[in-house]
Coordinates of C-alpha atoms in Angstrom, one line a residue:
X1 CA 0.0 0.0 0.0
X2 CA 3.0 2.2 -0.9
X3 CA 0.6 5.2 -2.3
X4 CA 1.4 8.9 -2.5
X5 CA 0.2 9.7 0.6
X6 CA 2.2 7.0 2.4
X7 CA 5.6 8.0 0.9
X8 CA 5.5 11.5 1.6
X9 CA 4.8 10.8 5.0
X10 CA 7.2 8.1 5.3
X11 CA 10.1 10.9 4.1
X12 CA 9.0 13.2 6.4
X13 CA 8.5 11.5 9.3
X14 CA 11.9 9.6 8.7
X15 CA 13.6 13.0 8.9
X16 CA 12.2 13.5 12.7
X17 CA 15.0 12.6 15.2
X18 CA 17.8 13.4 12.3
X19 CA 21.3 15.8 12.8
X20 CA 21.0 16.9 9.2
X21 CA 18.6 20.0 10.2
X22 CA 16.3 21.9 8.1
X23 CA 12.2 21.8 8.1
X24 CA 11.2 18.5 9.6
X25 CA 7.3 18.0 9.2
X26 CA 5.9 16.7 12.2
X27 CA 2.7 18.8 11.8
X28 CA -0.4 17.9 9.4
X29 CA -3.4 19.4 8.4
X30 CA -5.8 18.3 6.5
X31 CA -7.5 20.6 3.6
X32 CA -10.7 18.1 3.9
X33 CA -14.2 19.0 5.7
X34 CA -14.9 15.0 5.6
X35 CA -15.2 13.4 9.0
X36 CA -14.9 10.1 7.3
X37 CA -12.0 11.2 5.5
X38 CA -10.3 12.9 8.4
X39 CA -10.8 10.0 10.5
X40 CA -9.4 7.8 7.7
X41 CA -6.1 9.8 7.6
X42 CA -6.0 9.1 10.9
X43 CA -6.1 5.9 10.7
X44 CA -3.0 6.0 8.1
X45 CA -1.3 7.5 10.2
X46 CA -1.5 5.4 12.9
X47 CA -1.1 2.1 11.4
X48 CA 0.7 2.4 8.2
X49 CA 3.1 5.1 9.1
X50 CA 6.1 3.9 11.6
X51 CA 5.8 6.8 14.2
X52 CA 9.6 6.8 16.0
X53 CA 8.7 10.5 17.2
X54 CA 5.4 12.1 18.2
X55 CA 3.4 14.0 15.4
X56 CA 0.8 16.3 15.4
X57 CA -2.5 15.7 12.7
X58 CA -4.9 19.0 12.9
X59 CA -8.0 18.9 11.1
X60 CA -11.7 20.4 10.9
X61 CA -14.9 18.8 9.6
X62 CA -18.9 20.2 8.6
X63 CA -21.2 19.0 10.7
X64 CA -20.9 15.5 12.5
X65 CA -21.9 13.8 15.5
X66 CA -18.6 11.3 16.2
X67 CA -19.8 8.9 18.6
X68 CA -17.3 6.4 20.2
X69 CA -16.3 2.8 18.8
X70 CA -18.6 0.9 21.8
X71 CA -21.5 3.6 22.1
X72 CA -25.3 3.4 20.8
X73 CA -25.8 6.3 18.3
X74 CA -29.7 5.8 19.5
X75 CA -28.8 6.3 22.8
X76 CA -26.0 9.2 22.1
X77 CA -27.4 10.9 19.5
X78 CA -30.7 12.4 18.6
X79 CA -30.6 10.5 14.5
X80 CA -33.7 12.9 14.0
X81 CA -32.5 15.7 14.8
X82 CA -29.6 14.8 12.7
X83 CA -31.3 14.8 9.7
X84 CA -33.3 17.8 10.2
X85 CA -29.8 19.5 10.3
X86 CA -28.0 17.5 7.9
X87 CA -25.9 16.9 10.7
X88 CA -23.6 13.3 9.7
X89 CA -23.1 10.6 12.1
X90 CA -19.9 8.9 12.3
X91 CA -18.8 6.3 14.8
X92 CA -15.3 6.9 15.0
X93 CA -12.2 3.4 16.2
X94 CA -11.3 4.8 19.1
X95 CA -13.4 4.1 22.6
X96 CA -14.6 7.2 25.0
X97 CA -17.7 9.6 24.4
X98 CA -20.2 10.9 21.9
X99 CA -19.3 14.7 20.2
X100 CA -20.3 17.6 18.2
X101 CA -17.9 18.4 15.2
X102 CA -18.7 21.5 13.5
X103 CA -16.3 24.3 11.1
X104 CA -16.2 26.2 14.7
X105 CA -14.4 23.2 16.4
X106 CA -11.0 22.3 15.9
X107 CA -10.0 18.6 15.9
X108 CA -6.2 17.4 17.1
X109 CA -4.7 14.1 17.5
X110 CA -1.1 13.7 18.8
X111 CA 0.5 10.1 17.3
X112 CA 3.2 8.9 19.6
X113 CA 5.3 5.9 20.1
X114 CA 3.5 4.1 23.2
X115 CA 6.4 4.2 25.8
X116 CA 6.0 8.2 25.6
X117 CA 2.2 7.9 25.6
X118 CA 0.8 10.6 28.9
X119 CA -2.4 11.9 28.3
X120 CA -2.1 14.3 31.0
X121 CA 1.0 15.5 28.9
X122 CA -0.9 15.9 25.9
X123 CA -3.9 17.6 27.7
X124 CA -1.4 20.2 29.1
X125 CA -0.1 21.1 25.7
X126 CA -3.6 21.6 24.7
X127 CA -4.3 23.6 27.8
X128 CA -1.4 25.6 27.5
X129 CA -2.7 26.7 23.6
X130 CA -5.8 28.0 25.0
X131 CA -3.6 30.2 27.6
X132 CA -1.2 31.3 25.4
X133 CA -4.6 32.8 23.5
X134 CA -5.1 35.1 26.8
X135 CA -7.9 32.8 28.2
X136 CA -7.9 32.2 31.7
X137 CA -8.9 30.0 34.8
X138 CA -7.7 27.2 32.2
X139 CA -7.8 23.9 33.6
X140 CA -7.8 19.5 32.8
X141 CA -9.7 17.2 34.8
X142 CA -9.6 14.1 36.2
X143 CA -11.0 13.1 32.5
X144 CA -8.6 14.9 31.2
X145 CA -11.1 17.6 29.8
X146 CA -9.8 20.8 29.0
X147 CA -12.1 23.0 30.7
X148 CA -12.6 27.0 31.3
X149 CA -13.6 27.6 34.8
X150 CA -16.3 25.0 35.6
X151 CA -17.3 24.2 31.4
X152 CA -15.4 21.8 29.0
X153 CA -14.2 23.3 25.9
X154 CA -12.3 20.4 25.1
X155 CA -13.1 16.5 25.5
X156 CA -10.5 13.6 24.3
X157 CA -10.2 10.0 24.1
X158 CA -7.1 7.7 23.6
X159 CA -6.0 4.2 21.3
X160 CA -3.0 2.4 22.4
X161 CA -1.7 -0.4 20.6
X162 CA 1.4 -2.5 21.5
X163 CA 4.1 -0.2 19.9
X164 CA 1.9 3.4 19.3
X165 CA -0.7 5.6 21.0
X166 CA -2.7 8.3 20.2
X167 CA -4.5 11.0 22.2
X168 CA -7.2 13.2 19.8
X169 CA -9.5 15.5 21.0
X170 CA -12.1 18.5 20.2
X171 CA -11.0 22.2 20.9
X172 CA -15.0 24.5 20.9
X173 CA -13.9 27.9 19.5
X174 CA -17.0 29.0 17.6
X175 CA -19.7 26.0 17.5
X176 CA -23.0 26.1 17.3
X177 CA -23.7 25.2 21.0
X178 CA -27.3 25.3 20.4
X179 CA -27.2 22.6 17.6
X180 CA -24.8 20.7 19.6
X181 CA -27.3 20.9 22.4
X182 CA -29.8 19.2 20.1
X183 CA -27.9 16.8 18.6
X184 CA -26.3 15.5 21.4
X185 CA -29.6 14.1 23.1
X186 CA -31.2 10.4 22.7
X187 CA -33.3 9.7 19.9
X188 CA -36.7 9.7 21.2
X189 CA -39.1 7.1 21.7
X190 CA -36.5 4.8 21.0
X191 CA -37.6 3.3 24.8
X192 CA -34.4 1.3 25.4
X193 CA -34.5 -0.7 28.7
X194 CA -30.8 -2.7 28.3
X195 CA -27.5 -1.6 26.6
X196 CA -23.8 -3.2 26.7
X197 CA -23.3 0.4 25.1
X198 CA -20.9 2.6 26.7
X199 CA -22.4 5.7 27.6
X200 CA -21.3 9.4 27.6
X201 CA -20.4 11.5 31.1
X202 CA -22.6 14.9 30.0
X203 CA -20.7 17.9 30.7
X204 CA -21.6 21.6 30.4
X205 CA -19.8 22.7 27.5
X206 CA -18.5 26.5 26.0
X207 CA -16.8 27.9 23.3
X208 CA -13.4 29.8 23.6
X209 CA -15.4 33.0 21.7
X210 CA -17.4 33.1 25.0
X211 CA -15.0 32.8 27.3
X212 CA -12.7 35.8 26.2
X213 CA -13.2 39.5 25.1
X214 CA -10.1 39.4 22.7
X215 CA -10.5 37.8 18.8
X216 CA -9.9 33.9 18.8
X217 CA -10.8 31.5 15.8
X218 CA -8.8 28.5 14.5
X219 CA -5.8 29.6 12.8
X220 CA -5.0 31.3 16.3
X221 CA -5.7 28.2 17.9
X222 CA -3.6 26.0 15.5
X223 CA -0.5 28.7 16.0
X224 CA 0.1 28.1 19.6
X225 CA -1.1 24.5 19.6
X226 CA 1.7 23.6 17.2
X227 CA 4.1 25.9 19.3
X228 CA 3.4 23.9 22.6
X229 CA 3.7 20.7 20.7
X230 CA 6.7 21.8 19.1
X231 CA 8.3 23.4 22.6
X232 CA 7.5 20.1 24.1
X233 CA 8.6 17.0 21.7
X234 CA 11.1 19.3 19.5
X235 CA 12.9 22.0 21.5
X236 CA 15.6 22.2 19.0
X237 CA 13.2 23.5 16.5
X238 CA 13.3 26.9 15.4
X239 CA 11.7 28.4 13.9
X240 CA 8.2 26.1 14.7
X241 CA 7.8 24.2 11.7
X242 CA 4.4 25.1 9.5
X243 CA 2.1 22.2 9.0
X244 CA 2.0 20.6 6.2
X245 CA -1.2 21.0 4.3
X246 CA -2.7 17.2 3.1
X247 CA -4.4 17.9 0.0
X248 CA -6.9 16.0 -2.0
X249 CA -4.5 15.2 -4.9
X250 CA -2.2 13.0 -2.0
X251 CA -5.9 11.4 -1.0
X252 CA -7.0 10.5 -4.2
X253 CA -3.7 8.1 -4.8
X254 CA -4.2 6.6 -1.2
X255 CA -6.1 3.0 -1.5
X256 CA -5.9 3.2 2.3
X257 CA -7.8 6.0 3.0
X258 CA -10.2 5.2 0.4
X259 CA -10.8 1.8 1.7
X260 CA -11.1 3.5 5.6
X261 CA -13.7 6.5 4.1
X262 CA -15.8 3.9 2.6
X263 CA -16.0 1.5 5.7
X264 CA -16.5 4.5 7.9
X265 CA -19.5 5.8 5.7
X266 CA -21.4 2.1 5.8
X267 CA -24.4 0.9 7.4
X268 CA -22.5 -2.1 9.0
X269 CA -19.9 0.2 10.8
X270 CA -22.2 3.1 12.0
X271 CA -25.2 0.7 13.1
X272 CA -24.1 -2.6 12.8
X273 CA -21.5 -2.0 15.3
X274 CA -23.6 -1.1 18.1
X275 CA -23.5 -3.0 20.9
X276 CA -26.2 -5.6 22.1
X277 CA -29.2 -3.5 23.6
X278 CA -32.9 -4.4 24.1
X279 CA -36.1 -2.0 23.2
X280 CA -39.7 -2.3 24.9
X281 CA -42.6 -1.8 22.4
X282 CA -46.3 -1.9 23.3
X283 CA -47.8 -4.1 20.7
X284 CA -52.1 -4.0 20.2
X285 CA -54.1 -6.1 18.3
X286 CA -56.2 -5.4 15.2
X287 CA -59.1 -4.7 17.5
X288 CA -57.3 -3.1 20.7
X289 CA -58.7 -5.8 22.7
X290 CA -55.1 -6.8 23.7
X291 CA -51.9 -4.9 24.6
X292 CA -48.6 -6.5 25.3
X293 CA -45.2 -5.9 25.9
X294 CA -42.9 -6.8 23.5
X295 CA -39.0 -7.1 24.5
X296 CA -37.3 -6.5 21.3
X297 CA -33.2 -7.4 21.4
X298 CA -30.7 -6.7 19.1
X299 CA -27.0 -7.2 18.1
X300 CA -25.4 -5.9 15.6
X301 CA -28.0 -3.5 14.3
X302 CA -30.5 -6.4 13.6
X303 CA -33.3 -8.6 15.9
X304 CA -31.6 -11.4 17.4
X305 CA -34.4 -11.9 19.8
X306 CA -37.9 -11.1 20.6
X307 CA -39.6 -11.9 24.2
X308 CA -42.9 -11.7 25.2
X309 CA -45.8 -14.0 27.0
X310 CA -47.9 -16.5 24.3
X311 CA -50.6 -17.3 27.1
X312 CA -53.7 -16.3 25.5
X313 CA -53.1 -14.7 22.2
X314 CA -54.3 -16.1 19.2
X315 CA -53.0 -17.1 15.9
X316 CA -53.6 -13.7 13.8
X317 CA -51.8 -11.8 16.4
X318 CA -48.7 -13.9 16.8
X319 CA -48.5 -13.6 13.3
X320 CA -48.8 -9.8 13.5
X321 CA -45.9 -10.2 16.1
X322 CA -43.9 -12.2 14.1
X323 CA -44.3 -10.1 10.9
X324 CA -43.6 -7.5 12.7
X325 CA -40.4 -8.0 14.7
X326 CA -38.7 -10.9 12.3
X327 CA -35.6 -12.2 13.3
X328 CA -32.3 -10.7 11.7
X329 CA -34.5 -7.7 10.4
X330 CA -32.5 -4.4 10.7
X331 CA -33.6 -1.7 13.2
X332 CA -35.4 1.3 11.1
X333 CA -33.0 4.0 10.3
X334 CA -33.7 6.9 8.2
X335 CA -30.0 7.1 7.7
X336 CA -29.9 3.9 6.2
X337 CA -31.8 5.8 3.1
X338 CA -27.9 7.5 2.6
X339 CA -25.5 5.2 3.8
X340 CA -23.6 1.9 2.0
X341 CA -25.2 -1.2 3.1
X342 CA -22.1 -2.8 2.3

């Protein structure tokens, strides 16, 4: 898989560390507003790209609920809301919580070789951005939330393999708080009574453009992130090196990516991931003589099981339960209507 993409980064990377001097790229941006593709790149660089010394990927995408790999996007997300907004849903590889992505958030991820992997580190750096930015009453939690006074503007989670780590986040500068706010709610009348779903820790969130009188927005916020990175993992560095720029001619070559975007962007990933929950329906029969409850369990995105007491009902209406809850059926979605079902 030795595609554009992959050797440019492989040159660059391999220059990290080196006595020869001269601009050493250890900072990336990404020119794409594509969750799926951003994520993807991420994922290049994680496993196809050796990482001896830390690096620093910096990207933005349009609007996007990123929900982590072990969460319910019923449970974390509101889908309808969603589509009223035109708001994508993307279930990201990495575990941790459900968030908003907008073009008023920026997104980081610092790549590191595991045995220098400390979030608390990496939180700092991030912390120490928002500072340098003339924010105060800056502070990381026990979460390792970036937080102004008592309100998150930052939230992160963390991969770790046996040789690498990485440690992404979200950084609120100018997002839409109120369609975050109306996003990030469950999907109603969804009535889910049992998930192996990891769930979210709600937080009260801000932006940096409330929390300071002077002008902030993402270039400034990209500026001193890459100068506490750089300060940190490369203090022989000078001048701080400019990222470099991932454009859509490099993507275009890399099978990789591709292959990553279109897995991302499918019905089997976003849903069919979900972990094993259970719903409660309230079934009647033709003539509302009878109500029952209906357990409804499913894995995978699809019935697995369906629970609920025989005694007394007659043919036509276990039919009309049967019909109606068939085994391996997927769960109604209206994003199915835009996704791959591959």
């Amino acid at each position: 898989m030795a595609g554009a993409l992959r050797g440019v980064f492989a040159r660059s990377i391999a220059t990290v560390g080196s006595s020869s001097g001269g601009n050493k790229s250890v900072i990336w941006t990404s020119s794409s507003l594509d969750p799926y593709t951003n994520l993807s790149i991420e994922e290049y660089l994680f496993r196809k790209v050796e990482v001896v010394s830390p690096i620093l990927f910096i990207y933005r995408n349009r609007k996007s609920v990123i929900i982590g790999r072990n969460q319910n996007p019923w449970q974390e997300a509101n889908l309808e809301e969603l589509v009223r907004q035109g708001t994508l849903l993307v279930r990201r590889r990495s575990g941790g919580g459900t968030v908003y992505h907008d073009e008023g958030n920026t997104n980081y991820s610092v790549m590191l070789p595991r045995d220098q992997f400390e979030r608390r580190v990496n939180a700092g750096l991030v912390a120490n951005a928002v500072q340098e930015m003339g924010i105060d009453h800056v502070n990381v939690t026990d979460r390792y939330d970036v937080c102004v006074g008592d309100r998150k503007v930052s939230g992160s989670a963390f991969r770790i393999t046996s040789k690498r780590a990485y440690h992404h986040g979200t950084m609120l500068i100018s997002s839409n708080l109120a369609q975050l706010k109306g996003a990030l709610r469950p999907t109603p009348n969804m009535n889910i009574v049992d998930s192996k779903a990891v769930g979210s820790v709600r937080s009260p969130v801000t932006s940096l453009v409330d929390s300071v009188t002077s002008h902030v927005n993402h270039h400034r916020f990209v500026h001193h992130l890459s100068r506490a990175f750089s300060r940190h993992y490369y203090p022989s560095l000078d001048p701080v090196p400019h990222p470099h720029v991932i454009g859509e001619s490099e993507l275009e070559r890399n099978e990789f990516v591709g292959a990553g975007y279109k897995e991302l962007k499918s019905w089997n990933w976003i849903f069919g991931q979900t972990p094993q929950f259970t719903r409660l329906f309230h079934v009647q029969s033709d003539d509302h003589s009878i109500c029952i409850p209906v357990e409804v369990t499913y894995k995978n995105g699809s019935i697995m099981e369906t629970k609920f007491d025989t005694s007394n009902l007659d043919p036509a209406f276990l039919q009309k339960l049967s019909r109606r809850f068939p085994t391996g059926d997927a769960i109604d979605c209206a994003f199915s209507l835009s996704l791959d079902t591959t």
